[in-house]
XYZ file of C-alpha atoms in Angstrom:
520
model
C 132.731 97.796 98.630
C 136.446 97.447 97.837
C 138.378 94.466 99.167
C 140.431 96.751 101.433
C 137.298 98.301 102.969
C 135.702 94.872 103.319
C 138.694 93.584 105.291
C 138.684 96.732 107.420
C 135.018 96.148 108.302
C 135.720 92.496 109.059
C 138.671 93.471 111.265
C 136.563 95.948 113.240
C 133.641 93.519 113.625
C 135.890 90.649 114.753
C 137.657 92.965 117.207
C 134.283 93.930 118.704
C 133.231 90.290 119.015
C 136.568 89.439 120.629
C 136.171 92.304 123.081
C 132.579 91.335 123.969
C 133.434 87.649 124.448
C 136.523 88.498 126.489
C 134.552 90.871 128.728
C 131.646 88.469 129.348
C 133.907 85.478 130.036
C 136.090 87.675 132.238
C 133.132 88.786 134.366
C 131.757 85.270 134.807
C 135.164 83.698 135.385
C 136.066 86.255 138.052
C 132.821 85.619 139.924
C 133.244 81.824 139.796
C 136.846 82.207 140.912
C 135.938 84.199 144.016
C 133.098 81.845 145.002
C 134.950 78.539 144.609
C 138.644 79.377 145.015
C 138.785 82.520 147.163
C 140.579 85.853 147.112
C 144.125 84.617 147.705
C 144.215 82.442 144.593
C 142.619 85.252 142.589
C 145.336 87.559 143.872
C 148.003 84.977 143.049
C 146.643 84.808 139.506
C 146.952 88.579 139.100
C 150.432 88.657 140.605
C 151.825 85.902 138.386
C 150.347 87.593 135.313
C 152.251 90.766 136.286
C 155.522 88.866 136.736
C 155.128 87.151 133.356
C 154.336 90.544 131.816
C 157.620 91.803 133.252
C 159.442 88.930 131.536
C 157.669 89.761 128.271
C 159.615 93.036 128.199
C 162.396 90.890 126.735
C 160.291 90.846 123.571
C 161.698 94.367 123.050
C 158.895 95.441 120.720
C 160.177 93.065 118.025
C 156.675 92.056 116.843
C 155.538 95.650 116.288
C 158.745 96.578 114.504
C 158.615 93.489 112.259
C 154.938 94.215 111.537
C 155.822 97.707 110.261
C 158.625 96.337 108.067
C 156.269 93.822 106.369
C 153.806 96.359 104.951
C 155.909 97.456 101.992
C 157.189 94.037 100.738
C 153.695 92.550 101.136
C 152.207 95.394 99.106
C 154.918 95.015 96.443
C 154.631 91.197 96.520
C 158.336 90.915 97.257
C 157.952 87.412 98.680
C 161.680 86.792 99.042
C 162.079 89.763 101.370
C 158.900 88.840 103.271
C 160.268 85.347 103.883
C 163.664 86.736 104.943
C 162.004 89.107 107.432
C 159.871 86.290 108.844
C 162.930 84.031 109.181
C 164.671 86.792 111.125
C 161.526 87.152 113.229
C 161.490 83.403 113.924
C 165.133 83.399 115.055
C 164.659 86.423 117.302
C 161.577 84.916 118.930
C 163.381 81.617 119.574
C 166.177 83.496 121.345
C 163.645 85.552 123.295
C 161.708 82.409 124.276
C 164.880 80.767 125.589
C 165.837 83.947 127.475
C 162.366 84.205 129.046
C 162.592 80.546 130.124
C 166.045 80.958 131.698
C 165.305 84.232 133.496
C 161.885 82.950 134.539
C 163.477 79.903 136.193
C 166.136 82.085 137.871
C 163.351 84.183 139.445
C 161.776 81.212 141.246
C 163.850 81.548 144.479
C 162.797 85.211 144.700
C 159.038 84.585 144.493
C 158.573 84.500 148.309
C 159.732 88.148 148.442
C 156.812 89.171 146.222
C 154.145 86.757 147.438
C 152.784 87.471 150.915
C 150.396 84.565 151.381
C 149.525 81.491 153.407
C 149.419 79.414 150.210
C 152.061 76.664 150.097
C 155.128 77.877 148.197
C 155.303 74.676 146.126
C 151.768 75.409 144.915
C 152.792 78.984 144.058
C 155.787 77.687 142.080
C 153.599 75.177 140.203
C 151.203 77.962 139.157
C 154.119 80.165 138.130
C 155.708 77.394 136.023
C 152.471 76.791 134.095
C 152.217 80.499 133.263
C 155.895 80.558 132.320
C 155.523 77.540 130.034
C 152.518 79.162 128.374
C 154.551 82.323 127.672
C 157.648 80.482 126.443
C 155.809 78.154 124.045
C 154.038 81.108 122.452
C 157.353 82.505 121.219
C 157.957 79.432 119.082
C 154.712 79.597 117.089
C 152.835 82.855 117.667
C 155.199 84.983 115.565
C 153.259 84.159 112.365
C 150.282 86.086 113.723
C 152.146 89.242 112.758
C 152.163 88.605 109.007
C 148.396 88.023 109.142
C 147.991 91.429 110.803
C 150.325 93.118 108.320
C 148.276 91.635 105.474
C 145.265 93.466 107.040
C 143.526 90.199 107.891
C 143.651 90.439 111.661
C 140.052 89.183 111.781
C 141.518 85.684 111.343
C 143.549 86.083 114.533
C 140.658 87.668 116.417
C 138.126 85.010 115.378
C 140.491 82.256 116.530
C 141.140 84.086 119.800
C 137.414 84.633 120.389
C 136.768 80.918 119.942
C 139.686 80.199 122.284
C 138.355 82.489 125.023
C 134.842 81.081 124.841
C 135.848 77.387 124.855
C 138.634 77.803 127.402
C 136.502 80.039 129.611
C 133.608 77.560 129.679
C 135.912 74.612 130.419
C 137.706 76.540 133.179
C 134.393 77.497 134.777
C 133.247 73.849 134.727
C 136.554 72.623 136.198
C 136.527 75.215 138.974
C 132.862 74.644 139.850
C 133.063 70.835 139.801
C 136.601 70.014 140.935
C 137.687 73.357 142.458
C 141.084 72.894 140.818
C 142.960 76.040 139.859
C 145.923 74.045 138.512
C 143.663 71.961 136.218
C 142.020 75.128 134.846
C 145.456 76.574 134.034
C 146.529 73.379 132.270
C 143.394 73.527 130.109
C 144.210 77.140 129.207
C 147.798 76.133 128.375
C 146.680 73.298 126.082
C 144.153 75.390 124.164
C 146.576 78.327 123.833
C 149.134 76.007 122.240
C 146.466 74.577 119.910
C 145.320 78.080 118.960
C 148.863 79.209 118.149
C 149.477 75.999 116.188
C 146.292 76.569 114.159
C 147.321 80.139 113.285
C 150.862 78.976 112.456
C 149.491 76.429 109.965
C 146.872 78.899 108.682
C 149.554 81.500 107.945
C 151.567 78.849 106.095
C 148.591 78.147 103.835
C 147.818 81.842 103.321
C 151.450 82.633 102.483
C 152.802 79.355 101.003
C 156.133 80.960 100.081
C 156.990 80.948 103.802
C 157.417 77.159 103.489
C 159.138 77.268 100.078
C 162.688 76.005 100.642
C 163.748 77.114 97.153
C 162.782 80.752 97.725
C 165.564 82.990 99.054
C 165.659 86.672 99.721
C 167.521 89.380 101.572
C 166.470 92.183 103.856
C 167.486 95.623 102.630
C 169.892 97.502 104.904
C 167.402 100.345 105.247
C 164.749 97.897 106.472
C 167.171 96.316 108.975
C 168.158 99.747 110.297
C 164.485 100.695 110.636
C 163.741 97.491 112.557
C 166.629 98.163 114.961
C 165.535 101.797 115.402
C 161.910 100.841 116.115
C 162.924 98.059 118.506
C 164.973 100.521 120.576
C 162.183 103.096 120.681
C 159.449 100.569 121.444
C 161.567 98.910 124.137
C 161.812 102.217 125.993
C 158.059 102.725 125.677
C 157.288 99.170 126.849
C 159.507 99.488 129.934
C 157.991 102.830 130.858
C 154.434 101.608 130.318
C 155.049 98.537 132.455
C 156.566 100.594 135.274
C 153.455 102.796 135.330
C 150.578 100.342 134.831
C 152.113 96.878 135.200
C 153.790 97.000 138.588
C 150.786 97.750 140.805
C 149.998 94.054 141.407
C 153.606 93.333 142.430
C 153.704 96.365 144.736
C 150.311 95.502 146.252
C 151.481 91.952 146.954
C 154.791 93.142 148.415
C 153.391 95.928 150.635
C 149.860 94.625 151.294
C 148.831 91.044 150.438
C 147.305 88.872 147.709
C 143.789 89.816 148.820
C 144.535 93.438 147.883
C 145.694 92.207 144.472
C 142.444 90.255 144.069
C 140.333 93.291 144.967
C 142.335 95.537 142.662
C 141.889 93.152 139.723
C 138.109 93.604 139.899
C 138.440 97.369 139.608
C 140.948 97.182 136.743
C 138.677 94.820 134.795
C 135.685 97.175 134.953
C 137.721 100.334 134.381
C 139.384 98.689 131.383
C 136.047 97.748 129.840
C 134.635 101.271 130.295
C 137.737 102.856 128.803
C 137.641 100.548 125.790
C 134.030 101.541 125.210
C 134.518 105.290 125.517
C 137.930 106.817 126.056
C 139.989 104.898 123.493
C 137.810 106.196 120.656
C 140.396 108.906 119.966
C 142.866 106.260 118.842
C 140.637 105.548 115.845
C 140.536 109.137 114.556
C 144.298 109.679 114.356
C 144.321 109.088 110.584
C 141.537 111.668 110.099
C 143.490 114.177 112.186
C 146.546 113.472 110.026
C 144.588 114.394 106.901
C 143.332 117.578 108.588
C 146.876 118.639 109.489
C 147.926 118.597 105.840
C 145.444 121.157 104.510
C 145.097 123.653 107.379
C 147.187 126.348 109.048
C 148.405 126.376 112.657
C 145.495 128.404 114.020
C 142.867 126.197 112.352
C 144.611 123.092 113.673
C 144.676 124.607 117.162
C 140.973 125.447 117.081
C 140.148 121.937 115.881
C 142.257 120.539 118.717
C 140.354 122.665 121.248
C 137.067 121.189 120.046
C 138.297 117.593 120.279
C 139.973 118.311 123.602
C 136.658 119.540 124.970
C 134.941 116.369 123.716
C 137.758 114.394 125.376
C 137.023 116.200 128.647
C 133.273 115.503 128.405
C 133.777 111.766 127.757
C 136.529 111.245 130.341
C 134.807 113.255 133.077
C 131.508 111.443 132.506
C 133.047 107.964 132.581
C 135.188 108.823 135.599
C 132.232 110.241 137.546
C 130.086 107.201 136.685
C 132.890 104.943 137.925
C 133.251 106.969 141.130
C 129.536 106.734 141.858
C 128.922 103.112 140.882
C 132.110 101.040 141.205
C 131.601 99.970 144.817
C 127.871 99.532 144.356
C 128.334 97.240 141.347
C 131.272 95.235 142.694
C 129.950 94.926 146.241
C 126.229 94.416 145.640
C 125.938 92.923 142.143
C 129.147 91.168 141.212
C 131.774 89.956 143.707
C 130.518 90.947 147.160
C 131.394 93.416 149.906
C 134.716 91.665 150.652
C 136.006 92.774 147.249
C 135.637 96.554 147.548
C 138.185 99.197 148.506
C 137.350 102.127 150.817
C 135.819 105.050 148.953
C 138.991 107.121 149.383
C 141.049 104.490 147.516
C 138.408 104.312 144.776
C 138.564 108.096 144.425
C 142.331 107.927 143.806
C 141.890 105.099 141.278
C 139.237 107.084 139.399
C 141.368 110.234 139.547
C 144.243 108.282 137.985
C 141.870 107.107 135.267
C 140.874 110.721 134.566
C 144.517 111.837 134.399
C 145.444 108.978 132.096
C 142.708 109.618 129.537
C 142.157 113.374 129.721
C 144.964 113.871 127.174
C 143.739 111.351 124.586
C 142.936 114.144 122.121
C 146.386 115.656 122.645
C 147.994 112.245 122.155
C 145.985 111.722 118.937
C 147.313 115.015 117.529
C 150.861 114.135 118.573
C 150.593 110.736 116.846
C 149.022 112.197 113.713
C 151.841 114.747 113.448
C 154.498 112.054 114.069
C 155.915 113.992 117.038
C 157.114 110.982 119.032
C 160.604 112.339 119.569
C 160.997 115.904 118.230
C 164.112 116.190 120.417
C 166.515 113.286 121.212
C 165.776 113.372 124.946
C 161.986 113.190 124.516
C 161.861 109.408 124.097
C 163.384 109.029 127.559
C 160.665 111.080 129.280
C 158.539 107.918 129.380
C 161.329 106.196 131.347
C 161.346 109.111 133.780
C 157.612 108.652 134.292
C 158.052 104.934 135.003
C 160.936 105.554 137.386
C 159.041 108.241 139.306
C 156.047 105.916 139.624
C 158.152 103.150 141.209
C 160.137 105.453 143.513
C 157.148 107.463 144.753
C 154.940 104.362 145.137
C 157.568 102.521 147.204
C 158.362 105.639 149.256
C 154.713 106.310 150.110
C 153.704 102.653 150.592
C 156.720 101.528 152.632
C 158.427 104.505 154.246
C 155.324 106.687 154.699
C 153.266 103.603 155.706
C 150.409 104.570 153.366
C 149.887 101.074 151.917
C 147.590 100.867 148.898
C 147.025 104.627 148.963
C 150.742 105.201 148.477
C 150.865 102.841 145.490
C 147.908 104.518 143.799
C 149.181 108.039 144.562
C 152.523 107.116 143.013
C 150.674 106.622 139.736
C 148.979 110.003 140.177
C 152.318 111.780 140.578
C 154.055 110.020 137.675
C 151.157 110.572 135.249
C 151.661 114.335 135.520
C 154.998 113.869 133.723
C 153.244 112.296 130.739
C 150.640 115.071 130.689
C 153.304 117.783 130.801
C 155.425 116.197 128.056
C 152.510 115.738 125.621
C 151.380 119.319 126.220
C 154.889 120.727 125.670
C 155.419 118.743 122.462
C 152.096 119.778 120.903
C 152.240 123.440 121.892
C 155.934 123.834 121.067
C 156.143 121.958 117.756
C 152.584 121.668 116.376
C 150.549 124.656 117.552
C 153.543 126.979 118.154
C 151.867 128.564 121.180
C 152.757 129.151 124.822
C 152.070 126.000 126.837
C 150.601 127.902 129.797
C 147.281 128.127 127.895
C 147.109 124.316 128.045
C 147.523 124.262 131.814
C 144.888 126.961 132.342
C 142.349 124.928 130.388
C 143.521 121.619 131.889
C 143.014 122.739 135.489
C 139.779 124.581 134.605
C 138.327 121.379 133.154
C 139.604 119.280 136.062
C 138.055 121.680 138.596
C 134.567 121.221 137.141
C 135.050 117.468 136.784
C 135.897 117.262 140.506
C 132.953 119.489 141.467
C 130.576 117.433 139.309
C 131.938 114.221 140.822
C 131.547 115.408 144.424
C 128.000 116.640 143.833
C 127.089 113.376 142.076
C 128.410 111.226 144.929
C 126.642 113.315 147.596
C 123.330 113.240 145.704
C 123.640 109.490 145.128
C 124.228 108.884 148.839
C 121.259 111.046 149.836
C 118.914 109.241 147.425
C 120.347 105.774 148.130
C 117.820 102.976 148.799
C 117.873 99.266 149.658
C 116.947 98.316 146.095
C 120.172 97.485 144.225
C 118.667 97.763 140.723
C 117.160 101.155 141.553
C 120.515 102.315 142.927
C 122.359 101.301 139.746
C 119.838 103.158 137.571
C 119.943 106.117 139.977
C 123.733 106.194 139.813
C 123.734 106.189 136.005
C 121.193 109.016 135.892
C 122.926 111.118 138.544
C 126.384 110.692 137.026
C 125.017 111.874 133.672
C 122.583 114.629 134.660
C 124.802 116.433 137.191
C 127.887 116.722 134.902
C 125.609 117.666 131.998
C 123.993 120.428 134.047
C 127.292 121.732 135.421
C 128.962 121.695 131.993
C 126.005 123.462 130.390
C 126.094 126.214 133.012
C 129.864 126.680 132.693
C 130.506 125.966 129.006
C 127.067 126.370 127.387
C 128.077 129.549 125.554
C 131.513 128.342 124.466
C 132.486 127.736 120.842
C 133.261 124.096 121.616
C 129.859 123.404 123.183
C 127.963 125.013 120.299
C 130.088 123.092 117.799
C 129.048 119.720 119.177
C 125.413 120.741 119.701
C 125.244 121.778 116.031
C 126.899 118.497 115.055
C 124.335 116.481 117.036
C 121.503 118.486 115.485
C 122.889 117.768 112.024
C 123.131 114.041 112.710
C 119.585 113.989 114.114
C 118.281 115.893 111.065
C 119.927 113.419 108.641
C 118.507 110.444 110.527
C 115.004 111.926 110.488
C 115.254 112.584 106.748
C 116.222 108.941 106.102
C 113.322 107.768 108.269
C 110.862 109.957 106.342
C 112.147 108.641 102.992
C 111.496 105.071 104.119
């Protein structure tokens, strides 16, 4: 195995371990939090995280842009330019850290407008300041993580982070269980985060000793500087739009409902995030393969290949969404957090629908990325801002003026996501497939119709077979949410080219496995 492939395997394995550790600690920590500290503090935690995330927009996408600019000089062993880029990175992050600190302190008087709670405001400010300090200190040391990633050794970062999550998570659980101190648990997290960043800062210095060489000087080429500025602008727009769509819900829930709603919502987002990482985000890993396919095939072949992957995207997203619809309240209410931490079924249905809308175009997004069609026209990069703006306006209008509360906030996301879906479809069909976009919408709504029918039938069947045994109900829900969509999809799509393609693929994989077993 080549060194490059070995590092790739190590990166993937460490990422999996990080994800598993983060998920397990997250589940346990959330349960301990609700038992010993209550829903309001859990909601406060989620709200402050959202506010700090808003401040992190000042980062402007600098880390990603710098990371891209390091690939070439690292490959060419142009250490002078690497050092110059990292020095620029260090200066930018110091300025950003100072800006985050100043703006974060200025926001303190406005916290009562976002926090509807009986918790003492001085306590709220103390929690906020610890989070703010954590964020600010990271800007002064964490920037060296980027060169480790660019050198394709991200497993070093992930292994350190995994250790951090495990140790910090265990200590926080002990502190909360024994002393019931939220502040103390945050201070522990702050200390270990600083130590983790310090370790990686020193580690990067040893891995790339020229970073500390005072006699080494270099310059950044004008083309590289221009590329960094261009990427920062583009990524800043994307970051703002993304935050407006997925990062503002906690703030809106706190402003128009209360911190308890934020606490309940955080449980749903944790589970939905884990499921999506397991299933729906798989398309992000095949972008490079799609890119290779685009090079050697004509438009019609590319379009047919897209249809097959789009159908697979539909199968995965509809299955995960239906399973979530059937089992979310059962798992959260009966197994994990308790009945006080569940939304009404109607609210869950909107959340799951938003999840379906968000991930039903993953195949389309993978083709867009592989073809490099991020901004085929100058105005395209601003469509994401339109989506974020619509989400905020519609959410506030429905939650406040229409008095719809949490339903209005969630429906605002539903409305704004349609803009993203429409833009991705237009870009692919106009510039990649060179076909009329109406064929996308016909298939999109046809797929969505059968996903909704499968979901409704699954929920009704689950309710009719529901028992008092929680374990049986969980197993029942998993079976129902798989069998019903499978049956419906077979009846509707069983004779389609896409269905036969994946059945033949599964048969081929099974045949190869059986041959290997026989040889052994």
